[in-house]
Amino acid sequence: MATRLQAGAEEWQKEAVRAARAADYSWDEIAQALMTSKQSAHERFRRHVPDEQKKQGPAAYS
């Protein structure tokens, strides 16, 4: 049961990050909400955000 809860929480976070990026929240704002660094948030969730897969370089961190 704990594993299912953890997986559900992870999916919820991915969806929340996708929605936040779609609403033009910055990676810095998302990182603050997750209580982590901007780089950590970006590295963890960028592959789950469709537009982030196309971006490269410093602009992807905005």
mmCIF file with all atom_site columns, C-alpha atoms in Angstrom:
data_model
loop_
_atom_site.group_PDB
_atom_site.id
_atom_site.type_symbol
_atom_site.label_atom_id
_atom_site.label_alt_id
_atom_site.label_comp_id
_atom_site.label_asym_id
_atom_site.label_entity_id
_atom_site.label_seq_id
_atom_site.pdbx_PDB_ins_code
_atom_site.Cartn_x
_atom_site.Cartn_y
_atom_site.Cartn_z
_atom_site.occupancy
_atom_site.B_iso_or_equiv
_atom_site.pdbx_formal_charge
_atom_site.auth_seq_id
_atom_site.auth_comp_id
_atom_site.auth_asym_id
_atom_site.auth_atom_id
_atom_site.pdbx_PDB_model_num
ATOM 1  C CA . MET A 1 1  ? 0.000  0.000  0.000   1.00 0.00 ? 1  MET A CA 1
ATOM 2  C CA . ALA A 1 2  ? 2.806  2.428  0.833   1.00 0.00 ? 2  ALA A CA 1
ATOM 3  C CA . THR A 1 3  ? 4.316  1.889  -2.601  1.00 0.00 ? 3  THR A CA 1
ATOM 4  C CA . ARG A 1 4  ? 1.006  2.722  -4.289  1.00 0.00 ? 4  ARG A CA 1
ATOM 5  C CA . LEU A 1 5  ? 0.658  5.862  -2.186  1.00 0.00 ? 5  LEU A CA 1
ATOM 6  C CA . GLN A 1 6  ? 4.189  6.917  -3.048  1.00 0.00 ? 6  GLN A CA 1
ATOM 7  C CA . ALA A 1 7  ? 3.575  6.295  -6.761  1.00 0.00 ? 7  ALA A CA 1
ATOM 8  C CA . GLY A 1 8  ? 0.329  8.257  -6.586  1.00 0.00 ? 8  GLY A CA 1
ATOM 9  C CA . ALA A 1 9  ? 2.063  11.161 -4.871  1.00 0.00 ? 9  ALA A CA 1
ATOM 10 C CA . GLU A 1 10 ? 4.807  11.153 -7.514  1.00 0.00 ? 10 GLU A CA 1
ATOM 11 C CA . GLU A 1 11 ? 2.240  11.262 -10.331 1.00 0.00 ? 11 GLU A CA 1
ATOM 12 C CA . TRP A 1 12 ? 0.411  14.088 -8.585  1.00 0.00 ? 12 TRP A CA 1
ATOM 13 C CA . GLN A 1 13 ? 3.676  16.069 -8.331  1.00 0.00 ? 13 GLN A CA 1
ATOM 14 C CA . LYS A 1 14 ? 4.435  15.506 -12.020 1.00 0.00 ? 14 LYS A CA 1
ATOM 15 C CA . GLU A 1 15 ? 0.989  16.755 -12.993 1.00 0.00 ? 15 GLU A CA 1
ATOM 16 C CA . ALA A 1 16 ? 1.289  19.745 -10.654 1.00 0.00 ? 16 ALA A CA 1
ATOM 17 C CA . VAL A 1 17 ? 4.636  20.691 -12.217 1.00 0.00 ? 17 VAL A CA 1
ATOM 18 C CA . ARG A 1 18 ? 3.217  20.291 -15.757 1.00 0.00 ? 18 ARG A CA 1
ATOM 19 C CA . ALA A 1 19 ? 0.301  22.544 -14.821 1.00 0.00 ? 19 ALA A CA 1
ATOM 20 C CA . ALA A 1 20 ? 2.583  25.096 -13.181 1.00 0.00 ? 20 ALA A CA 1
ATOM 21 C CA . ARG A 1 21 ? 4.853  25.293 -16.237 1.00 0.00 ? 21 ARG A CA 1
ATOM 22 C CA . ALA A 1 22 ? 1.801  25.561 -18.520 1.00 0.00 ? 22 ALA A CA 1
ATOM 23 C CA . ALA A 1 23 ? 0.678  28.491 -16.354 1.00 0.00 ? 23 ALA A CA 1
ATOM 24 C CA . ASP A 1 24 ? 4.105  30.132 -16.878 1.00 0.00 ? 24 ASP A CA 1
ATOM 25 C CA . TYR A 1 25 ? 5.455  29.552 -13.381 1.00 0.00 ? 25 TYR A CA 1
ATOM 26 C CA . SER A 1 26 ? 9.241  29.625 -13.391 1.00 0.00 ? 26 SER A CA 1
ATOM 27 C CA . TRP A 1 27 ? 11.395 26.711 -12.293 1.00 0.00 ? 27 TRP A CA 1
ATOM 28 C CA . ASP A 1 28 ? 12.475 28.880 -9.372  1.00 0.00 ? 28 ASP A CA 1
ATOM 29 C CA . GLU A 1 29 ? 8.861  29.294 -8.216  1.00 0.00 ? 29 GLU A CA 1
ATOM 30 C CA . ILE A 1 30 ? 8.218  25.578 -8.616  1.00 0.00 ? 30 ILE A CA 1
ATOM 31 C CA . ALA A 1 31 ? 11.396 24.727 -6.711  1.00 0.00 ? 31 ALA A CA 1
ATOM 32 C CA . GLN A 1 32 ? 10.369 26.990 -3.841  1.00 0.00 ? 32 GLN A CA 1
ATOM 33 C CA . ALA A 1 33 ? 6.998  25.220 -3.619  1.00 0.00 ? 33 ALA A CA 1
ATOM 34 C CA . LEU A 1 34 ? 8.786  21.848 -3.587  1.00 0.00 ? 34 LEU A CA 1
ATOM 35 C CA . MET A 1 35 ? 11.350 23.126 -1.073  1.00 0.00 ? 35 MET A CA 1
ATOM 36 C CA . THR A 1 36 ? 14.275 22.215 -3.312  1.00 0.00 ? 36 THR A CA 1
ATOM 37 C CA . SER A 1 37 ? 16.730 23.949 -5.633  1.00 0.00 ? 37 SER A CA 1
ATOM 38 C CA . LYS A 1 38 ? 15.749 25.192 -9.073  1.00 0.00 ? 38 LYS A CA 1
ATOM 39 C CA . GLN A 1 39 ? 18.311 22.885 -10.664 1.00 0.00 ? 39 GLN A CA 1
ATOM 40 C CA . SER A 1 40 ? 17.050 19.866 -8.728  1.00 0.00 ? 40 SER A CA 1
ATOM 41 C CA . ALA A 1 41 ? 13.415 20.556 -9.635  1.00 0.00 ? 41 ALA A CA 1
ATOM 42 C CA . HIS A 1 42 ? 14.309 21.066 -13.291 1.00 0.00 ? 42 HIS A CA 1
ATOM 43 C CA . GLU A 1 43 ? 16.419 17.904 -13.485 1.00 0.00 ? 43 GLU A CA 1
ATOM 44 C CA . ARG A 1 44 ? 13.730 15.843 -11.759 1.00 0.00 ? 44 ARG A CA 1
ATOM 45 C CA . PHE A 1 45 ? 10.683 17.028 -13.692 1.00 0.00 ? 45 PHE A CA 1
ATOM 46 C CA . ARG A 1 46 ? 11.825 18.447 -17.064 1.00 0.00 ? 46 ARG A CA 1
ATOM 47 C CA . ARG A 1 47 ? 11.269 15.159 -18.882 1.00 0.00 ? 47 ARG A CA 1
ATOM 48 C CA . HIS A 1 48 ? 7.641  15.192 -17.715 1.00 0.00 ? 48 HIS A CA 1
ATOM 49 C CA . VAL A 1 49 ? 6.953  18.663 -19.154 1.00 0.00 ? 49 VAL A CA 1
ATOM 50 C CA . PRO A 1 50 ? 6.474  18.445 -22.953 1.00 0.00 ? 50 PRO A CA 1
ATOM 51 C CA . ASP A 1 51 ? 7.906  21.873 -23.868 1.00 0.00 ? 51 ASP A CA 1
ATOM 52 C CA . GLU A 1 52 ? 10.967 21.350 -21.675 1.00 0.00 ? 52 GLU A CA 1
ATOM 53 C CA . GLN A 1 53 ? 12.056 18.404 -23.797 1.00 0.00 ? 53 GLN A CA 1
ATOM 54 C CA . LYS A 1 54 ? 12.582 20.787 -26.727 1.00 0.00 ? 54 LYS A CA 1
ATOM 55 C CA . LYS A 1 55 ? 14.472 23.472 -24.793 1.00 0.00 ? 55 LYS A CA 1
ATOM 56 C CA . GLN A 1 56 ? 18.182 23.384 -24.157 1.00 0.00 ? 56 GLN A CA 1
ATOM 57 C CA . GLY A 1 57 ? 20.660 25.653 -22.441 1.00 0.00 ? 57 GLY A CA 1
ATOM 58 C CA . PRO A 1 58 ? 20.086 28.364 -19.824 1.00 0.00 ? 58 PRO A CA 1
ATOM 59 C CA . ALA A 1 59 ? 16.703 29.401 -21.260 1.00 0.00 ? 59 ALA A CA 1
ATOM 60 C CA . ALA A 1 60 ? 15.251 26.070 -20.131 1.00 0.00 ? 60 ALA A CA 1
ATOM 61 C CA . TYR A 1 61 ? 15.774 27.111 -16.511 1.00 0.00 ? 61 TYR A CA 1
ATOM 62 C CA . SER A 1 62 ? 13.665 30.271 -16.665 1.00 0.00 ? 62 SER A CA 1
#
